[in-house]
Structures are given as C-alpha cells and as structure tokens.
Short mmCIF file of C-alpha atoms and ligand atoms in Angstrom, two decimals:
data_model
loop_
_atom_site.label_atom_id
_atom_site.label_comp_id
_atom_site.label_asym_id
_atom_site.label_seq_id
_atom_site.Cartn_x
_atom_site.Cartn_y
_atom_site.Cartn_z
CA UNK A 1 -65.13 -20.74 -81.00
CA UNK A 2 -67.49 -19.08 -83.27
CA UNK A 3 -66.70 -15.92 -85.14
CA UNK A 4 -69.93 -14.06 -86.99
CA UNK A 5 -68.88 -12.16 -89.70
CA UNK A 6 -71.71 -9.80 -90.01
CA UNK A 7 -71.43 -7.15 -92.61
CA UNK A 8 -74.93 -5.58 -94.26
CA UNK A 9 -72.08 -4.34 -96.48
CA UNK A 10 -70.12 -7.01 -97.66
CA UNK A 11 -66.25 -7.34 -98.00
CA UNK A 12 -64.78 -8.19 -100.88
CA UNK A 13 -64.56 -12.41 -101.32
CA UNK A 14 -61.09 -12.42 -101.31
CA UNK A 15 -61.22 -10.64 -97.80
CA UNK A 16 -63.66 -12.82 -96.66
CA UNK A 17 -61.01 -15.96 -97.61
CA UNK A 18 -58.25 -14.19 -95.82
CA UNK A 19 -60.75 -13.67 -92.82
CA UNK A 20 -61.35 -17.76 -92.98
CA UNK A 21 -57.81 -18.36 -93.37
CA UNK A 22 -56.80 -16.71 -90.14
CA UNK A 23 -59.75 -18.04 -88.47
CA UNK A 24 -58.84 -22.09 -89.80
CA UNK A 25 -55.85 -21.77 -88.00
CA UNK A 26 -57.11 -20.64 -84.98
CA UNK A 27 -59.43 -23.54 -85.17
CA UNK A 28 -62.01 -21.19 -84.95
CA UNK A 29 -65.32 -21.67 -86.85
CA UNK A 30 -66.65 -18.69 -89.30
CA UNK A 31 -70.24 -18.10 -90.15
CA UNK A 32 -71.23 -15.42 -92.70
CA UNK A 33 -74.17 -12.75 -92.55
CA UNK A 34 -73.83 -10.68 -95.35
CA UNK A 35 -76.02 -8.36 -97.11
CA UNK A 36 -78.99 -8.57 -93.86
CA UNK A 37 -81.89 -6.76 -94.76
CA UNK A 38 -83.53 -7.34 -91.09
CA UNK A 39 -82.35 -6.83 -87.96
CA UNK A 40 -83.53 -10.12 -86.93
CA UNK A 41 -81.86 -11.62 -89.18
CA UNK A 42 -78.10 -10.44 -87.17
CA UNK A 43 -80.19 -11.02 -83.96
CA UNK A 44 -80.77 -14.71 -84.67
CA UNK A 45 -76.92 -14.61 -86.05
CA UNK A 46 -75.26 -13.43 -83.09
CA UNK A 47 -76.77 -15.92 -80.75
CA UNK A 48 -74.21 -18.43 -80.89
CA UNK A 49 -71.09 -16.08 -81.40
CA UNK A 50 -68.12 -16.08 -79.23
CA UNK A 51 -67.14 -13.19 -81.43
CA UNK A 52 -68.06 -10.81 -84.26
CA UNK A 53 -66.65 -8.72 -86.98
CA UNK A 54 -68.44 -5.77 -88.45
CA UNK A 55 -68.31 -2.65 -90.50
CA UNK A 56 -71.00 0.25 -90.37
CA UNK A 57 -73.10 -2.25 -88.33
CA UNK A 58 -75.20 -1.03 -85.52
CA UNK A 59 -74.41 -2.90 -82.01
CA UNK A 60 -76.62 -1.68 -79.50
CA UNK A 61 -78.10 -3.34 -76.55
CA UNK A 62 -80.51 -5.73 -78.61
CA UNK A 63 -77.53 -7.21 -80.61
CA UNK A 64 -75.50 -7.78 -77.10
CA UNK A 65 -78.61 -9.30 -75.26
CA UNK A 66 -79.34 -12.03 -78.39
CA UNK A 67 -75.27 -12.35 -77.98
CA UNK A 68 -75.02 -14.78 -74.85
CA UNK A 69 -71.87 -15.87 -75.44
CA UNK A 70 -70.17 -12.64 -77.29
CA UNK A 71 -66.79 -11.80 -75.80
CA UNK A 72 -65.41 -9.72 -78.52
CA UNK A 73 -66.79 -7.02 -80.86
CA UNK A 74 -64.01 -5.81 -83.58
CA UNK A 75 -65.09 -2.99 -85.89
CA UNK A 76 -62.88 -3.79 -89.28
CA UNK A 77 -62.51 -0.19 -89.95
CA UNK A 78 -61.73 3.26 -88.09
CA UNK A 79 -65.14 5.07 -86.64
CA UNK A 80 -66.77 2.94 -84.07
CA UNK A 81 -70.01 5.38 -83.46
CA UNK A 82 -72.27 2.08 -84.93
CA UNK A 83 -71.15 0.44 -81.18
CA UNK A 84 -72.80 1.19 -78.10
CA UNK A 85 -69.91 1.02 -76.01
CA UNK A 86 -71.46 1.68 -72.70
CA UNK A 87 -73.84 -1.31 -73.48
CA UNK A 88 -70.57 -3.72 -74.31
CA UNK A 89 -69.11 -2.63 -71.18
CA UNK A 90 -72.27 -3.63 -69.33
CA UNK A 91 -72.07 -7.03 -71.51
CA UNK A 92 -68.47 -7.46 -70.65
CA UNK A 93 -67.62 -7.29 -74.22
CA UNK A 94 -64.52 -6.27 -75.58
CA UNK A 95 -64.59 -3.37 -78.27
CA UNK A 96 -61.76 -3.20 -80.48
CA UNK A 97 -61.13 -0.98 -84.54
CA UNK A 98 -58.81 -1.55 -86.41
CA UNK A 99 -56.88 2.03 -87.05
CA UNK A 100 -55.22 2.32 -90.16
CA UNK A 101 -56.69 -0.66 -91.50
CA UNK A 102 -58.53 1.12 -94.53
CA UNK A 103 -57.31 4.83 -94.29
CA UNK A 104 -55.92 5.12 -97.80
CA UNK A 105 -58.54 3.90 -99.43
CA UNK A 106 -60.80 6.59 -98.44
CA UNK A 107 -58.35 9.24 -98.63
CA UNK A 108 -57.83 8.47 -102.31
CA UNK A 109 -61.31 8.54 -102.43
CA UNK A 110 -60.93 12.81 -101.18
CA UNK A 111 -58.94 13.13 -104.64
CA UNK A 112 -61.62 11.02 -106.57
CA UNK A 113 -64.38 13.64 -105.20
CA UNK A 114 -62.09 16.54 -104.73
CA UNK A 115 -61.44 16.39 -108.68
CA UNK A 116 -64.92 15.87 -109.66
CA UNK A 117 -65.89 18.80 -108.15
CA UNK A 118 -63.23 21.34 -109.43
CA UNK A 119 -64.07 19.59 -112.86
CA UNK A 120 -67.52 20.66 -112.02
CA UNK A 121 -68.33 17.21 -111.87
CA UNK A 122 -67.77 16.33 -115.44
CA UNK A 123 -70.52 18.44 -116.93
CA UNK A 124 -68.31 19.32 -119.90
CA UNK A 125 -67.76 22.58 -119.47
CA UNK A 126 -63.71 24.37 -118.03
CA UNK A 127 -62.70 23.85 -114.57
CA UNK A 128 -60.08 24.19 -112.46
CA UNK A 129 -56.94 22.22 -110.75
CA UNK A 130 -55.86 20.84 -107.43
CA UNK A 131 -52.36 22.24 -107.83
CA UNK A 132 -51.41 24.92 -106.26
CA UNK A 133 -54.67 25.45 -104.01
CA UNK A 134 -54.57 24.92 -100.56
CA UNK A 135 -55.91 21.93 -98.65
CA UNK A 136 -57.24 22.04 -95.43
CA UNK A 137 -57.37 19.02 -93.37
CA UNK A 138 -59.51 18.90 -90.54
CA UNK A 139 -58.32 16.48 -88.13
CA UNK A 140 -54.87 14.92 -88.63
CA UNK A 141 -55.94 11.34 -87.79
CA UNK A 142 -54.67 7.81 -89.86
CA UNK A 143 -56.90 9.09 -93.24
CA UNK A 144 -56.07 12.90 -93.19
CA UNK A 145 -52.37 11.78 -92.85
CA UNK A 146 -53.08 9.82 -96.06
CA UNK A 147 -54.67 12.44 -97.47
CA UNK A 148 -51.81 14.99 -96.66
CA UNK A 149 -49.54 12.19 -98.58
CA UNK A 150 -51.35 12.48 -101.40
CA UNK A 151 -52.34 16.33 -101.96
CA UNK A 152 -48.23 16.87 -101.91
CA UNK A 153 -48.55 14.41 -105.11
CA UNK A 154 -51.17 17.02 -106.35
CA UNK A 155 -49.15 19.60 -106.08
CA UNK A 156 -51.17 21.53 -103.00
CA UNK A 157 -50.35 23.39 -99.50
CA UNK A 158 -51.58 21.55 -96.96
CA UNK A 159 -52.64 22.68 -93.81
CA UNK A 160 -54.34 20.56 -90.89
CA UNK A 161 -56.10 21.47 -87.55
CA UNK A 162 -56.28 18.56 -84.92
CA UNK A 163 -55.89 19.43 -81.35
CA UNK A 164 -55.42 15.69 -80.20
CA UNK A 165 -52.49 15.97 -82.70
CA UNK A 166 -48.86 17.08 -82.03
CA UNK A 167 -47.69 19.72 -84.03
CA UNK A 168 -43.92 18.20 -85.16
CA UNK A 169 -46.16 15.17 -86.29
CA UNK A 170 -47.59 17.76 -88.84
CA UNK A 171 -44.46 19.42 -89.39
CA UNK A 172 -42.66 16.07 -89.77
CA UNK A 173 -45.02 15.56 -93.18
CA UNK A 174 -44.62 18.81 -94.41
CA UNK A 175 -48.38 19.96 -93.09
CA UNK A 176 -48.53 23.15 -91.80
CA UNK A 177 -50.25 23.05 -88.28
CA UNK A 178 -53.78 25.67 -87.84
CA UNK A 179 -55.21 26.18 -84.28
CA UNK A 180 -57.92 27.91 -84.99
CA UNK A 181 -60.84 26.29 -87.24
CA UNK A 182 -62.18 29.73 -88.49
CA UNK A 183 -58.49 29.43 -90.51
CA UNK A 184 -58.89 26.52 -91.63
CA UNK A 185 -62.03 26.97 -93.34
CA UNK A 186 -61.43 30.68 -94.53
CA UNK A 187 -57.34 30.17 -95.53
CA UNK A 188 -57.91 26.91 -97.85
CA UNK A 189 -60.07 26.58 -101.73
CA UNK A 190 -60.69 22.69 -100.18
CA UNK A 191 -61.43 21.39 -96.37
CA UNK A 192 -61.51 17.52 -95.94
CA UNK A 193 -63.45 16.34 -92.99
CA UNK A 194 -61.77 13.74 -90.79
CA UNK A 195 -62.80 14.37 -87.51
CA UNK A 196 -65.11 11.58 -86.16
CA UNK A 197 -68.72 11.32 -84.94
CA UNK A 198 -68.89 12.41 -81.40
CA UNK A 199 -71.04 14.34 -78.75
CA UNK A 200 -68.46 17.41 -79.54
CA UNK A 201 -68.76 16.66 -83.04
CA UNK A 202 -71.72 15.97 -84.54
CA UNK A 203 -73.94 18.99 -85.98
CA UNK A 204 -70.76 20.94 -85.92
CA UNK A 205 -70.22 21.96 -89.49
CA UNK A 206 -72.69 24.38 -90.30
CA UNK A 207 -73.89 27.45 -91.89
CA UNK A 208 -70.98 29.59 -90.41
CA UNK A 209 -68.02 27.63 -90.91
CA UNK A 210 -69.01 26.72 -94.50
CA UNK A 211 -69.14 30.44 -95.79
CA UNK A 212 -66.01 31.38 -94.32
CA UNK A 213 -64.88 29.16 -97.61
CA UNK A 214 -62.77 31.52 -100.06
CA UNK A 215 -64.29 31.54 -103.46
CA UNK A 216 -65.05 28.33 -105.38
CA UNK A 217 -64.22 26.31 -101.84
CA UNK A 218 -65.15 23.18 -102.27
CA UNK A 219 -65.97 21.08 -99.22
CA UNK A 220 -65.05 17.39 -99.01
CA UNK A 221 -66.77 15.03 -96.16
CA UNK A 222 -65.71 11.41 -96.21
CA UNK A 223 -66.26 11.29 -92.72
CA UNK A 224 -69.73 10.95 -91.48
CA UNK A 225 -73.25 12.54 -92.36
CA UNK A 226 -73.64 13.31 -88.66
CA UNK A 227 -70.75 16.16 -88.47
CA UNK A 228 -72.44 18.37 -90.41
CA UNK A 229 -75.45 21.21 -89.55
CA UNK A 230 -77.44 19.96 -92.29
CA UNK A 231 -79.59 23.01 -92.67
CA UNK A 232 -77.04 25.22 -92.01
CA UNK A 233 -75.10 23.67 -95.15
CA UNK A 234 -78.32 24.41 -97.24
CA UNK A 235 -78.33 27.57 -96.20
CA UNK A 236 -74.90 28.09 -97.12
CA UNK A 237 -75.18 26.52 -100.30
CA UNK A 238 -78.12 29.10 -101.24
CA UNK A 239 -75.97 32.06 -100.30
CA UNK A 240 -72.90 31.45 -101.61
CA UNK A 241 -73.19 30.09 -105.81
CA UNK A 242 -69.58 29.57 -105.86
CA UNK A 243 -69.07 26.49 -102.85
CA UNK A 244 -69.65 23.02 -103.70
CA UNK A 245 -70.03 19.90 -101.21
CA UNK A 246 -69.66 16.32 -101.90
CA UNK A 247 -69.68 13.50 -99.81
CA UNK A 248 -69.08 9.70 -99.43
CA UNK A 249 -71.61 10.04 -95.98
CA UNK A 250 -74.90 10.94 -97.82
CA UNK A 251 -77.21 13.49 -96.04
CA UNK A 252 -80.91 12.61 -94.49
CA UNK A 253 -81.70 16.06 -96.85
CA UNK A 254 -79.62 14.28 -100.06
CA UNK A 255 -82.84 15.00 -102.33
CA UNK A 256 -83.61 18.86 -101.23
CA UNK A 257 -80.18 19.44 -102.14
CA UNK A 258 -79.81 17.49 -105.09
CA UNK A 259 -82.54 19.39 -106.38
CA UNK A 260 -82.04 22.67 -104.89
CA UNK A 261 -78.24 22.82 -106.02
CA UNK A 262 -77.78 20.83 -108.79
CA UNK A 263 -74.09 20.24 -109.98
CA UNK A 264 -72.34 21.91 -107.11
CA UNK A 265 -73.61 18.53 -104.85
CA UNK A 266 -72.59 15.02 -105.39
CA UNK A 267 -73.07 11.55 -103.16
CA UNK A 268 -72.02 8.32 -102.96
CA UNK A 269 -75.28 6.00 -103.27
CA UNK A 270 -73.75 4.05 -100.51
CA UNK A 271 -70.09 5.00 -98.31
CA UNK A 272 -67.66 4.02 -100.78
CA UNK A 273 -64.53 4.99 -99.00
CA UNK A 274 -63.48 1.78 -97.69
CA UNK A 275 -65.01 -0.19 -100.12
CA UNK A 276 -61.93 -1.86 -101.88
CA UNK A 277 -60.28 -5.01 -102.00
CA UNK A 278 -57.22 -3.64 -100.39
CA UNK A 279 -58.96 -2.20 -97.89
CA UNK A 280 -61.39 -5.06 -96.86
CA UNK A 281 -58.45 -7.26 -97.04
CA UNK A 282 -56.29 -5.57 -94.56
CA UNK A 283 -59.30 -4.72 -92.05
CA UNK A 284 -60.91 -7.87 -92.02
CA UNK A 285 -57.76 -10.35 -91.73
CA UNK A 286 -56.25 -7.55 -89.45
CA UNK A 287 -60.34 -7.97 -87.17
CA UNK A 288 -59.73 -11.46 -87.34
CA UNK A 289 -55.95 -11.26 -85.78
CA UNK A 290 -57.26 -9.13 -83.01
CA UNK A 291 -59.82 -12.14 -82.02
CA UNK A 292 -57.17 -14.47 -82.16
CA UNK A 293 -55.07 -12.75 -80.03
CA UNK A 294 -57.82 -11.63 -77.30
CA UNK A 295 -59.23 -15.14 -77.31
CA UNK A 296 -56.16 -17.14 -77.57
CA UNK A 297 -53.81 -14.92 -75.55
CA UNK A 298 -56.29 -12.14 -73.42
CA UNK A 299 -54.69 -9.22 -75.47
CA UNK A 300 -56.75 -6.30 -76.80
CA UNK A 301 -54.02 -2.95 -77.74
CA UNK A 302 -57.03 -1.64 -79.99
CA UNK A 303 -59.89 -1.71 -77.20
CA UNK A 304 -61.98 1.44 -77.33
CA UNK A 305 -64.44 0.31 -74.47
CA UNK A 306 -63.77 0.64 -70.91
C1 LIG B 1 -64.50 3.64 -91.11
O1 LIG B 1 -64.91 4.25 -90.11
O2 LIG B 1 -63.63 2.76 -91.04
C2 LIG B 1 -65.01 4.04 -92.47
O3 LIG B 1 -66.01 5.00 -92.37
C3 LIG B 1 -65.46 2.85 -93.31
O4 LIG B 1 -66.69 2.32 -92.93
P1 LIG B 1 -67.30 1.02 -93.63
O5 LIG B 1 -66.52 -0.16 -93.20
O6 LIG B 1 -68.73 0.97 -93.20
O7 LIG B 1 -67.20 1.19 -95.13
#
C-alpha cells in the first residue's frame, strides 16, 4: 500500500519520521510531496496512492479522478472545508480528521495574538491586560475548550456560545454558557472565533456583530478567513477607532486594511496555528493510525463523508 503524504505546508521532520514509523510497520510504503507549488505536481502524486494525508490541501474532483486507486483521504488536522466530500463519496473514498489532534496549539496561538493586540501590538507605547476582561468564545469545539483552559490561566471570565454544545459541558469547565450571539459579542472586551467554515457559516461575521464589541474589543479569528463579512469588518473597523482584529486566517482584503487601519490589524503571513512540532506530531502519526486501521481492519470512527 501506498500512502502520499501531501502537504504544500510541510510538517515538521520529526512528524514526518513518526508518520514513516507507523507506516514501516504497517508495511506500508510512504512517498512525500511537500512544499507543491503546482497542482499538477499532487495530480501526478496521487496517481498511485492507496491513501493520502493532508493539511489545508484542496481535494476536489480533479485530485480524486488522477487518484485511481485512493481509498482513504485523512485530513491531519480539525476543519475539513479543503475536501470535497460529496466528490469522495462519489469516489468511494473514505474522509476522515483528526479532532483534537492540534487544538492547543492554535489556541495558545489566541493568547499569542490576543496579547499583541492589547499590547497594541508592541508599538511601545501603554496597553492593557487579559486579566480580568471577559472572553468570549464562539463555538465550544476541541480548540475553544483549549482556549477556555487557558484564559482561566490569564485570569479572565469566560463565556462560550455553541449550540451543538451541551451546556453542563461548559459548566463542567467553569465557562459560562451564552445563547444568544448578540451577547456574546456585546458582553465580552475579546471574542475568539472557533466555529468552522460552513454554508451557515461563512460571511457570517460582519459589520453588525463586530460593533456590538464594548470598547477596545478586540476580535480574535484563528478559524478561517471565510467566516467573516469582509467588508462589513472594514466598515466596522472605520467606525469604531477603538476595535482591533487579528488573525491567523489572512483576509483576500489583508492590504486595504493593513493600510487603512494600521496597528489595530495584524496577520499571520501564512496559518500558523497548527504549525508546531507538537502539533504536526500528534496529527500526522495520529492520520497515519487512522489508515492503518481502515486499511488493515475496515474501521473509520473519524469519517466525516457519507
Ligand atoms: C485545522 O483545521 O486543523 C487547522 O486550521 C490547521 O490547519 P493546517 O493543518 O492547514 O495548519
């Protein structure tokens, strides 16, 4: 069996040894498309693959027909919006994640970009601090719950809304549970997005969910550009001096606001939040397990296609 490893951003080596590892004895055989500038170049990868491990990586249609023998598809992360599921149905490929796999890592990346921007992103001049403000956690999923972990270490009242989520799972980690999202964004100094990219999602953080903010909010997205009104968050930006926005899921209108708003935006040059060694390490030897055991033994707990 063949297992593509195709990441256009790479894991860390030391994940990518684990990844072998588990593969070896499975008697499995790795190859290794990192860094691909061209789409051909994962088109003429995946041809041979009985199975494939990516991050951000678009799978669509194209990618499944070059795949003749694909079987498997495991996302080594959380958000699987880069997979045409449909598409791997109609393939008869399995879709699995790998939940959990790399949630702390980008909820301490919240703090790293929560902190910046109270510190008014280390321009030198007085800002403020995390504790005591109030944290608002929109959707309670594997990072927010991360993220809830740490802002108690901070010294802050959290708060999250997620109605997938039961409430005593809140309760149970000290979060106090909001129904209703105008709360959540006018009750809390700092909202971290969670929720993920979806029809009901996407374009849904806009102009008048931002400036229900209280003063100096400060709005944290680690989630995904595609959640966010992007024009309505310029707009709120330009009425409202006092809110800041910073993100780890850079814009398509990164330079207007760079320019338009400069020190109240900040973004990661590439998504950062799962870019550790810990993080690679457990997602990618944890993508690898979950081909194993479909291959080997037929089981998939983690599939997200039908
Ligand atoms: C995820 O959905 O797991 C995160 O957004 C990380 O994505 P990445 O593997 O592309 O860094």
């Amino acid at each position: 069996m063949k297992v593509l490893v195709a990441t256009e951003k790479p894991f860390a080596a030391v994940a990518v040894d684990g990844i072998r590892k588990v593969l070896d004895e499975a008697g499995y055989e790795l190859a290794l498309l990192e860094k691909y500038t061209d789409r051909q170049q994962l088109l003429d990868a995946v041809a041979d693959a009985d199975a494939m491990i990516i991050r951000s990586d678009k799978v669509d249609a194209e990618v499944l027909d070059a795949a003749k023998n694909l079987k498997i598809v495991v996302r080594a992360g959380a958000g699987y919006d880069n997979v045409d599921l449909a598409a791997a149905t109609a393939h008869g490929v399995c879709v699995e994640n790998t939940p959990g796999q790399n949630s702390n890592a980008v909820a301490e990346l919240v703090f790293g970009m929560a902190v910046m921007a109270v510190r008014n992103m280390y321009n030198g001049t007085s800002g403020s601090e995390l504790k005591g403000k109030r944290l608002g956690i929109h959707a309670f999923g594997q990072v927010g719950r991360n993220v809830a972990r740490i802002a108690k270490g901070f010294g802050m009242e959290v708060c999250a809304l997620d109605p997938y989520c039961p409430e005593e799972v809140m309760v149970a980690a000290g979060v106090e549970p909001v129904k209703d999202i105008k709360a959540l964004y006018s009750g809390n100094q700092v909202v971290s997005l969670h929720i993920p990219a979806t029809a009901e999602t996407k374009g849904s953080v806009g102009y008048d969910l931002i400036t229900l903010l209280p003063k100096n909010g400060v709005l944290v997205n680690t989630a995904r550009k595609e959640v966010m009104d992007e024009e309505g968050l310029r707009k709120a930006l330009a009425d409202r001096p006092d809110l800041k926005y910073v993100a780890d899921v850079k814009p398509d209108n990164a330079e207007v606001l760079l320019a338009e708003f400069p020190g109240r935006v900040f973004f990661t040059p590439k998504k950062m939040g799962a870019q550790t060694a810990e993080a690679n390490i457990n997602a990618g030897i944890a993508a690898a397990r979950q081909i194993v055991e479909f291959l080997r033994d037929g089981k998939a707990p983690f599939r997200v296609n039908k």
